[in-house]
mmCIF file of C-alpha atoms and ligand atoms in Angstrom:
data_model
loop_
_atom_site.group_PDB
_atom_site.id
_atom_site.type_symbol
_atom_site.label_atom_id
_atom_site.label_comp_id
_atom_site.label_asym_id
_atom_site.label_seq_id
_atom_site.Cartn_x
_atom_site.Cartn_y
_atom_site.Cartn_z
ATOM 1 C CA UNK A 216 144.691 -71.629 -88.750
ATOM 2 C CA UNK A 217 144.382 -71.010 -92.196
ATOM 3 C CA UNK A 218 147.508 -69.905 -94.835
ATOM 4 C CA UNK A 219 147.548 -65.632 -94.782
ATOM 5 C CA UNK A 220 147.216 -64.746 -98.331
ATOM 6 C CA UNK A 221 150.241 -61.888 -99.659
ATOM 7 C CA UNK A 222 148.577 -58.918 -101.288
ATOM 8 C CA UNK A 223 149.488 -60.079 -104.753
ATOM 9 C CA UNK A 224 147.596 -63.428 -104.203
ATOM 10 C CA UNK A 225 144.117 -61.222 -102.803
ATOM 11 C CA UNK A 226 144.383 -59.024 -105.729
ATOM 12 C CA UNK A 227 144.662 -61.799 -108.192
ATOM 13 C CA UNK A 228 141.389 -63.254 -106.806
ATOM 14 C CA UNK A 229 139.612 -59.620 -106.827
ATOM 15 C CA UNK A 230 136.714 -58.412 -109.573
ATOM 16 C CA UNK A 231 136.977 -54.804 -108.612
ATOM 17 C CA UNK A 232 139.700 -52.789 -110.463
ATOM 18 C CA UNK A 233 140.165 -50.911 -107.500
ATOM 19 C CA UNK A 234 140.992 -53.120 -105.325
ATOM 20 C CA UNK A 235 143.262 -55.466 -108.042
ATOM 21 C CA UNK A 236 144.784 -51.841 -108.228
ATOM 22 C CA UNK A 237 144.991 -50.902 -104.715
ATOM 23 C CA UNK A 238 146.754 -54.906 -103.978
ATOM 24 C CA UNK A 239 149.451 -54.225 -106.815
ATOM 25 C CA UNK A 240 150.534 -50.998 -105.613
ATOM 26 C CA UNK A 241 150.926 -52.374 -102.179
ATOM 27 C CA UNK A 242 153.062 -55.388 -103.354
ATOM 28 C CA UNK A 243 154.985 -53.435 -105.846
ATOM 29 C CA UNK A 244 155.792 -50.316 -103.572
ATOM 30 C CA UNK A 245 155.450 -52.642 -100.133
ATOM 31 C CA UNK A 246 153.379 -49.966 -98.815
ATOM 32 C CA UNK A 247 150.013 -51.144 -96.705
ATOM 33 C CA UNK A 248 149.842 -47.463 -95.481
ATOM 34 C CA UNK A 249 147.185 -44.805 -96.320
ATOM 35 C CA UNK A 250 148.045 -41.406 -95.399
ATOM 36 C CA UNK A 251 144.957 -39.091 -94.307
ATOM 37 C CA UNK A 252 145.607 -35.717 -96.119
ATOM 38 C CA UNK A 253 143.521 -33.481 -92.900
ATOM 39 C CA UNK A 254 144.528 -30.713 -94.247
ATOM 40 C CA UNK A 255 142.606 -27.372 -95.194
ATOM 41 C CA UNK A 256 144.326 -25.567 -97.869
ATOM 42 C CA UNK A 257 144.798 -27.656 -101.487
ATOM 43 C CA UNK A 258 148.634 -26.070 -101.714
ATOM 44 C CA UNK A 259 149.134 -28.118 -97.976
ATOM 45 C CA UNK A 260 147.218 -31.357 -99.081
ATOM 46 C CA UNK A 261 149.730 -31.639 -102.917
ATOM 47 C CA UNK A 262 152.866 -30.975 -100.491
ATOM 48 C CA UNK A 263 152.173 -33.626 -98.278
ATOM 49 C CA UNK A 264 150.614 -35.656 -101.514
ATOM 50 C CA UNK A 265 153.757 -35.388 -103.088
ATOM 51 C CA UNK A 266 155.926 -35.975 -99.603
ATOM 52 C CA UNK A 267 154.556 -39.094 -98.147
ATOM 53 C CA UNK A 268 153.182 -40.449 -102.363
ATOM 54 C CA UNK A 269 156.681 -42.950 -102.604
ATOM 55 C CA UNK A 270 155.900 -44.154 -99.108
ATOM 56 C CA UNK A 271 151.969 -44.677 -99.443
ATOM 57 C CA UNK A 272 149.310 -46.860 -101.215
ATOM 58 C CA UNK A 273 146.446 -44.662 -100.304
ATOM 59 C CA UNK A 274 146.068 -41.126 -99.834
ATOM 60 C CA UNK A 275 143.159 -40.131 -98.224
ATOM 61 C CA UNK A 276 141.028 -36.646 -98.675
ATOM 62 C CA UNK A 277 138.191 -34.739 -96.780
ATOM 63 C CA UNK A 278 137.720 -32.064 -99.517
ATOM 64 C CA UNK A 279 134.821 -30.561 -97.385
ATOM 65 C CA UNK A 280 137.847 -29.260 -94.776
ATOM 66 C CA UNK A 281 139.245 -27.760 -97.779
ATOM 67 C CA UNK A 282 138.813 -23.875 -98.204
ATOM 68 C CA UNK A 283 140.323 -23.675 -101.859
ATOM 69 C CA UNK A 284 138.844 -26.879 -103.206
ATOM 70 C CA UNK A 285 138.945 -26.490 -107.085
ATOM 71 C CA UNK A 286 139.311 -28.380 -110.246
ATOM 72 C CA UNK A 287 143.248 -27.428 -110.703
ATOM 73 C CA UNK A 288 143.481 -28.872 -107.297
ATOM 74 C CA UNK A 289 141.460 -32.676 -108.362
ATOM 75 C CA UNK A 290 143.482 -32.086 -111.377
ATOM 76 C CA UNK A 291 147.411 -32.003 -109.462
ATOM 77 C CA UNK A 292 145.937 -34.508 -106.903
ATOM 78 C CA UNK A 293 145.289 -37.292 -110.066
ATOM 79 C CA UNK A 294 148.994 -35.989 -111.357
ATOM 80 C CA UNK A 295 150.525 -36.548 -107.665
ATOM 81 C CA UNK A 296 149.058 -40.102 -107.740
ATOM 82 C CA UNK A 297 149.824 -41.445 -110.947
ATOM 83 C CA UNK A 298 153.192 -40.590 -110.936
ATOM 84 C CA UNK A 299 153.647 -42.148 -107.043
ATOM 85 C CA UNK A 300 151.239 -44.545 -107.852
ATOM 86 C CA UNK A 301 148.548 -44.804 -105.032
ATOM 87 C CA UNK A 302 144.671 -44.623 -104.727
ATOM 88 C CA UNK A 303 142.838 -41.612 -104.296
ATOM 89 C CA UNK A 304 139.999 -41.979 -101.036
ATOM 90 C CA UNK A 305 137.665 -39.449 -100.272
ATOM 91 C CA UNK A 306 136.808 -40.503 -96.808
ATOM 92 C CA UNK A 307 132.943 -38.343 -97.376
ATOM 93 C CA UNK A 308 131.079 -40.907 -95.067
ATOM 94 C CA UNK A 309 127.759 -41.171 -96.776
ATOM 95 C CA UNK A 310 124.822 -41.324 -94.676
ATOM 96 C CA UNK A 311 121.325 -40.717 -96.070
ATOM 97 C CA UNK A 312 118.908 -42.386 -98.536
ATOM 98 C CA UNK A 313 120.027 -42.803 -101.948
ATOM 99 C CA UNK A 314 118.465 -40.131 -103.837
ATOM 100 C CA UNK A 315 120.523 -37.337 -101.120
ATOM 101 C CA UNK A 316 123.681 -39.320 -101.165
ATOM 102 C CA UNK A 317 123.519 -40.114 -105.075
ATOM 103 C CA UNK A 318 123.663 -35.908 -105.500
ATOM 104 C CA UNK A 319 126.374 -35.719 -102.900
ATOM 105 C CA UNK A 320 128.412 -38.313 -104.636
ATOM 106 C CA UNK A 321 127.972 -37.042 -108.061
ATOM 107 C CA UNK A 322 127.188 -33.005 -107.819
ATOM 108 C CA UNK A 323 127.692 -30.152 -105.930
ATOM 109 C CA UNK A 324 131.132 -28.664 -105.366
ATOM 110 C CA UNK A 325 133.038 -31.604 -104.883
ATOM 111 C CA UNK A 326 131.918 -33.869 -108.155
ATOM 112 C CA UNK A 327 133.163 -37.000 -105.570
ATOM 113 C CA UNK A 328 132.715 -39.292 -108.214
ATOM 114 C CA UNK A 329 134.764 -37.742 -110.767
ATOM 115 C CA UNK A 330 137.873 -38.113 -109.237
ATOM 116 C CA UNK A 331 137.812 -40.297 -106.050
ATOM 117 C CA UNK A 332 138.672 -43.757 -106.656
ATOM 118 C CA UNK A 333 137.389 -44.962 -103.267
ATOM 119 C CA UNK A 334 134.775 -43.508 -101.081
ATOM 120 C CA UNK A 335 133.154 -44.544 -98.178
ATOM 121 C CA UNK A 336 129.859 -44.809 -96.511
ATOM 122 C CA UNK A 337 127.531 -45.639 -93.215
ATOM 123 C CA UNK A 338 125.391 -48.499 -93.487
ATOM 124 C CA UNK A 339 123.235 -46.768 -91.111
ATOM 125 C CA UNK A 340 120.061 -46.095 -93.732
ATOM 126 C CA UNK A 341 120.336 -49.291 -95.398
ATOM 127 C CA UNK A 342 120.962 -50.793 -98.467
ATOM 128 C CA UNK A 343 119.929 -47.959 -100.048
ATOM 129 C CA UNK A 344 122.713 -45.885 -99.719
ATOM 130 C CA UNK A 345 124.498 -48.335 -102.191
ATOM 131 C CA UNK A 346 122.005 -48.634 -104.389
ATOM 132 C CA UNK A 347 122.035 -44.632 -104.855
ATOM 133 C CA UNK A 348 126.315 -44.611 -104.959
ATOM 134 C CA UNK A 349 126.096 -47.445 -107.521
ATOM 135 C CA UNK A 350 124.214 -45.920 -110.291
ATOM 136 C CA UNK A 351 126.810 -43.025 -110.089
ATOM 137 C CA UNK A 352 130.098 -44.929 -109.178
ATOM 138 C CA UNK A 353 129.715 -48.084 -111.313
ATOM 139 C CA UNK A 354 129.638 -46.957 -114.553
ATOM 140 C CA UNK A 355 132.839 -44.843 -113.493
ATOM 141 C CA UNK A 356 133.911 -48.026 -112.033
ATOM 142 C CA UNK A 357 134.413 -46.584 -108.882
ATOM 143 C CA UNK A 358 134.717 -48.137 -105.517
ATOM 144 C CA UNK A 359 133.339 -48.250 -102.008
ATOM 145 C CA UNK A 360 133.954 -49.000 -98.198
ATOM 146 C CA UNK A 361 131.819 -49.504 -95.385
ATOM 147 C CA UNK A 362 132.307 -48.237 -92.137
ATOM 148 C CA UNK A 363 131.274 -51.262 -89.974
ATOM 149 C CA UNK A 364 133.710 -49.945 -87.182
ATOM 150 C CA UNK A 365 134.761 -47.023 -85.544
ATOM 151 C CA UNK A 366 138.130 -46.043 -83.679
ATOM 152 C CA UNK A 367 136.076 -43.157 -81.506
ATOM 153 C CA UNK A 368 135.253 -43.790 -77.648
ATOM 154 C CA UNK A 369 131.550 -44.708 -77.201
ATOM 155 C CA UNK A 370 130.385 -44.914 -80.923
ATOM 156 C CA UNK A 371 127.509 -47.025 -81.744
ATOM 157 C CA UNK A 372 129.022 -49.399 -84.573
ATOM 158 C CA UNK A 373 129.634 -52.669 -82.809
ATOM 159 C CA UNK A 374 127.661 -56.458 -82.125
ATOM 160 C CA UNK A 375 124.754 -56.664 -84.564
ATOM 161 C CA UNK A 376 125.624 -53.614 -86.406
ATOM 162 C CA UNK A 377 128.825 -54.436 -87.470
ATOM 163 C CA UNK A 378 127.822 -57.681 -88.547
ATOM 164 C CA UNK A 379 125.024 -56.574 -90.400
ATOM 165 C CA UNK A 380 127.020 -53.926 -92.043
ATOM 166 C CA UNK A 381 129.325 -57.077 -92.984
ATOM 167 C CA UNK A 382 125.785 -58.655 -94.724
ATOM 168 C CA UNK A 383 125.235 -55.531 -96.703
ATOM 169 C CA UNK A 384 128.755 -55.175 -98.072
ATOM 170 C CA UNK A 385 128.358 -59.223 -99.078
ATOM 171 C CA UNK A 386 125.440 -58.264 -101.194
ATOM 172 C CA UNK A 387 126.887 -55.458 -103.062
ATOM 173 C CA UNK A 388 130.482 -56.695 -103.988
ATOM 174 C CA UNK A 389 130.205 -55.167 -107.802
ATOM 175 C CA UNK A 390 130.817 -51.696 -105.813
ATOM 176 C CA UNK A 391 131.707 -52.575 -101.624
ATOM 177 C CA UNK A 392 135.129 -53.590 -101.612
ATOM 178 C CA UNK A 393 136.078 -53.760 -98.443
ATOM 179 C CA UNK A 394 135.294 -52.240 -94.441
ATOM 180 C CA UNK A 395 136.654 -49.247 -92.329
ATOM 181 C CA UNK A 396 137.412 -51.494 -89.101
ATOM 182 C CA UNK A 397 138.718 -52.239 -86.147
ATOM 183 C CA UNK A 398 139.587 -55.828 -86.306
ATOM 184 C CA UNK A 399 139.115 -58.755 -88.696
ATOM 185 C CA UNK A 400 135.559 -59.201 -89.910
ATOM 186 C CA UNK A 401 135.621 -61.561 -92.483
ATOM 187 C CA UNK A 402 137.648 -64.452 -93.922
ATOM 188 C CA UNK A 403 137.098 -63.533 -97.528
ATOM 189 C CA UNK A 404 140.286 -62.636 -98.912
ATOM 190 C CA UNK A 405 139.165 -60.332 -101.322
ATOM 191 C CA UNK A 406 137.267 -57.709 -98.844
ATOM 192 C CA UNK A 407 139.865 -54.898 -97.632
ATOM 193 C CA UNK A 408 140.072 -54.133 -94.141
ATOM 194 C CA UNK A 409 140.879 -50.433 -93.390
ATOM 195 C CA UNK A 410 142.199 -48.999 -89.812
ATOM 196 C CA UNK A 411 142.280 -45.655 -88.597
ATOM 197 C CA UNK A 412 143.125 -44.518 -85.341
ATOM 198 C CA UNK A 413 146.833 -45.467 -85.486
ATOM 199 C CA UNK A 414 149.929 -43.633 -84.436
ATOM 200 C CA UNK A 415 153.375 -44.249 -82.936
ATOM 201 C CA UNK A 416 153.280 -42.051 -80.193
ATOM 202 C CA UNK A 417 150.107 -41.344 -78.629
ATOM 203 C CA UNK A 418 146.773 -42.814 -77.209
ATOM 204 C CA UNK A 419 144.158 -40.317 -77.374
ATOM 205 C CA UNK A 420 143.669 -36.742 -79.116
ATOM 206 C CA UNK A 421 141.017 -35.488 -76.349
ATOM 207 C CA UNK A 422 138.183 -35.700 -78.821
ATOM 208 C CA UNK A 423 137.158 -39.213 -78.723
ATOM 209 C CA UNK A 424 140.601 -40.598 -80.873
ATOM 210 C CA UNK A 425 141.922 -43.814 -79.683
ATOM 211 C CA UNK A 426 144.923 -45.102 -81.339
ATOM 212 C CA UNK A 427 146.242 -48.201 -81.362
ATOM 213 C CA UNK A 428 149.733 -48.818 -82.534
ATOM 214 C CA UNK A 429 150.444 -50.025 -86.279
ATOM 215 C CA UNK A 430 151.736 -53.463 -84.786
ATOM 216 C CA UNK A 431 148.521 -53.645 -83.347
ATOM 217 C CA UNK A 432 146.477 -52.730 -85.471
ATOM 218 C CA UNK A 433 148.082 -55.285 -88.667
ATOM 219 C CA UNK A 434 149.010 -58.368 -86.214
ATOM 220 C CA UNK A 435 146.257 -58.199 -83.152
ATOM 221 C CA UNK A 436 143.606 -56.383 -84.898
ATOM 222 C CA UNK A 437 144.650 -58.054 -88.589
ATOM 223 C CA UNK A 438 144.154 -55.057 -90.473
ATOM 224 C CA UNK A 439 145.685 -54.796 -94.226
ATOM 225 C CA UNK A 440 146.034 -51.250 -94.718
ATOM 226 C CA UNK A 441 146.451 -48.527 -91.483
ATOM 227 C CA UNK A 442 145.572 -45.173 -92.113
ATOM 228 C CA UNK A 443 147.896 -42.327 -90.655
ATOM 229 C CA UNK A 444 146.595 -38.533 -90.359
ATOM 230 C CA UNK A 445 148.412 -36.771 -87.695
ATOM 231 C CA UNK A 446 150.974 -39.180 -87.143
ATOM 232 C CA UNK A 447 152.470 -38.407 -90.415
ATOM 233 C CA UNK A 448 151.549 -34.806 -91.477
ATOM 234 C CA UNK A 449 152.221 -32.839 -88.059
ATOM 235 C CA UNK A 450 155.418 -34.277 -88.015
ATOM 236 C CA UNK A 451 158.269 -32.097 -88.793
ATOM 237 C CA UNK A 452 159.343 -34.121 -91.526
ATOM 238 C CA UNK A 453 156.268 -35.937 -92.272
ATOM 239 C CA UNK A 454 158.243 -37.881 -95.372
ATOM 240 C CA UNK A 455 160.316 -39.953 -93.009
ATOM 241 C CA UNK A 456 157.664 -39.952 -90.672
ATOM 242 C CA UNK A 457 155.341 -41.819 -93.229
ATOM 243 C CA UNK A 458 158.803 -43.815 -93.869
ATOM 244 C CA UNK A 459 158.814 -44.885 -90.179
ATOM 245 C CA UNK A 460 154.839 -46.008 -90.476
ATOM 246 C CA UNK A 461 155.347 -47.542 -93.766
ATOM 247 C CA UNK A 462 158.026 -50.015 -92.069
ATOM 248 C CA UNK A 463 156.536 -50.593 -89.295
ATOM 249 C CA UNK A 464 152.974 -51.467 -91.302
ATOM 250 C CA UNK A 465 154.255 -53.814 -93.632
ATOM 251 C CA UNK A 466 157.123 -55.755 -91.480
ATOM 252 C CA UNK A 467 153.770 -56.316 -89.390
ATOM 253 C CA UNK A 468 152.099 -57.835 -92.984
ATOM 254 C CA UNK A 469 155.598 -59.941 -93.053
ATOM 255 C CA UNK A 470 154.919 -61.359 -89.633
ATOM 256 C CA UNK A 471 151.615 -62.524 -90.554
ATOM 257 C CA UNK A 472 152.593 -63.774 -93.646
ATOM 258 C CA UNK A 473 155.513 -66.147 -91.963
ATOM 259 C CA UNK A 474 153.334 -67.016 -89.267
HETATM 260 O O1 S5P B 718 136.551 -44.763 -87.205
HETATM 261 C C1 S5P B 718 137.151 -43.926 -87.856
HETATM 262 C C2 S5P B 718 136.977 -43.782 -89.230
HETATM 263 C C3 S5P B 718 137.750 -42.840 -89.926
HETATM 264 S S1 S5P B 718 137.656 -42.851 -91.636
HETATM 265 N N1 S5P B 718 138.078 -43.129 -87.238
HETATM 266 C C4 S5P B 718 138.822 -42.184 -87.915
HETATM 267 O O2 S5P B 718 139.652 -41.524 -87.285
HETATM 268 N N2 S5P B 718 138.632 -42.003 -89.270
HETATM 269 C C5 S5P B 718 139.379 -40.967 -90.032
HETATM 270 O O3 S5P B 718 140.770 -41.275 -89.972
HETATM 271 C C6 S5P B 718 139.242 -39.540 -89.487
HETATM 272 O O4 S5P B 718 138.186 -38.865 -90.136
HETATM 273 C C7 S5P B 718 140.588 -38.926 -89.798
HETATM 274 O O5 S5P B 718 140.576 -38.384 -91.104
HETATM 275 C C8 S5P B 718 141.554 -40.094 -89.775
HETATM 276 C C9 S5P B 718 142.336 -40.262 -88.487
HETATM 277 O O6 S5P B 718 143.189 -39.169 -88.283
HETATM 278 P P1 S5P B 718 144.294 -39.139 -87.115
HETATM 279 O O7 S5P B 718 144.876 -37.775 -87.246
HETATM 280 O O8 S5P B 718 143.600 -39.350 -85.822
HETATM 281 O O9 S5P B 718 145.289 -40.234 -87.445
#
């Protein structure tokens, strides 16, 4: 099998700032874990920002959970992660034609663009829902996932979908840079694979959660960055908790790297 890349080499080889960004801060800090921020107040989501920010690369929001959303709060969040240096992900999920999804993305409460570096979307409608991101995030020079898998019991992304959601994500690379995913999908070293639907501890949350371990999910499942919500922020001391999953992430980068 082919030489594994290290994170510096894949963001050397990357056009998007973002991910060139995103690479560096996981070399530099040897961090290849995101936290997910699930949490509804904006005082909650800036502790746990500022917590788990020297163990992460990635924190990642869902500012429609939030019930005190607000511009102070976008503005602390962009303090939090320039001084601990990680990537700001608003995990929003896009899902309609471009013309909704460019609105969603640009107005309403949230103003997505304005202050997410990374966002995500379905390529359920088509290549349309990039189109109608682009014209908002490009210019801001913004990036974007897709969501070609999912970690949920019985969901619908797999066989033809996923690989067509792989096509779409070839044919936008000025704004897709890489996949929410449950394993490997392609060999091009400069597409990001994202996992959720990791923890420690358990297997299930009763809601459709499956979680695989971070070992897993890095070595089997060859995932470069894992993305933590409950594992890290219901823990009593969710600092060395993300400590714990930041180890255990990147000595399972290491492994792949010596072997
Ligand atoms: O397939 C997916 C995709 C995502 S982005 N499965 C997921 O669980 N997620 C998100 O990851 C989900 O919305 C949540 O924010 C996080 C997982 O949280 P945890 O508490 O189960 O670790």
């Amino acid at each position: 099998s082919r030489k594994v890349l290290s994170y510096r080499e894949r963001g050397d080889l990357c056009q998007h700032p973002v991910a060139r960004q995103l690479f560096s801060i996981m070399e530099k800090k040897k961090s290849n874990l995101a936290v997910s921020a699930d949490l509804c107040t904006a005082e909650q989501v800036l502790q746990l920002a500022d917590q788990v920010g020297p163990h992460i690369c990635m924190l990642k929001t869902h500012a429609d959970i939030m019930t005190d959303f607000s511009t102070e709060f976008v503005q602390s969040l962009t303090e939090l992660a320039d001084r601990h240096q990680f990537i700001i992900f608003e995990d929003r999920k896009f899902a309609d034609i471009g013309s909704t999804v460019q609105h969603q993305y640009r107005d309403g409460l949230y103003h997505i663009a304005d202050w997410a570096h990374l966002t995500n979307a379905h390529a359920l409608p088509g290549s349309g829902v990039l189109e109608g991101l682009k014209q908002v995030g490009l210019d801001k020079k913004r990036a974007c996932l897709l969501i070609a898998e999912m970690s949920s019991k019985g969901n619908l992304a797999t066989g033809d979908y996923t690989k067509a959601t792989v096509k779409m994500a070839e044919e936008h690379k000025d704004f897709v840079v890489g996949f929410i995913s449950q394993s490997q999908l392609t060999e091009d070293p400069t597409f990001i694979h994202m996992t959720p639907g990791v923890q420690l501890s358990g297997s299930g949350d009763g809601l459709g959660q499956q979680y695989v371990s971070p070992w897993d999910a890095v070595v089997t499942r060859r995932a470069d960055v894992i993305i933590v919500g409950r594992g890290v922020y219901k823990d009593p001391d969710p600092a060395s908790a993300a400590q714990r999953y930041q180890t255990a992430a990147f000595e399972a980068y290491q492994h792949r790297l010596a072997n």
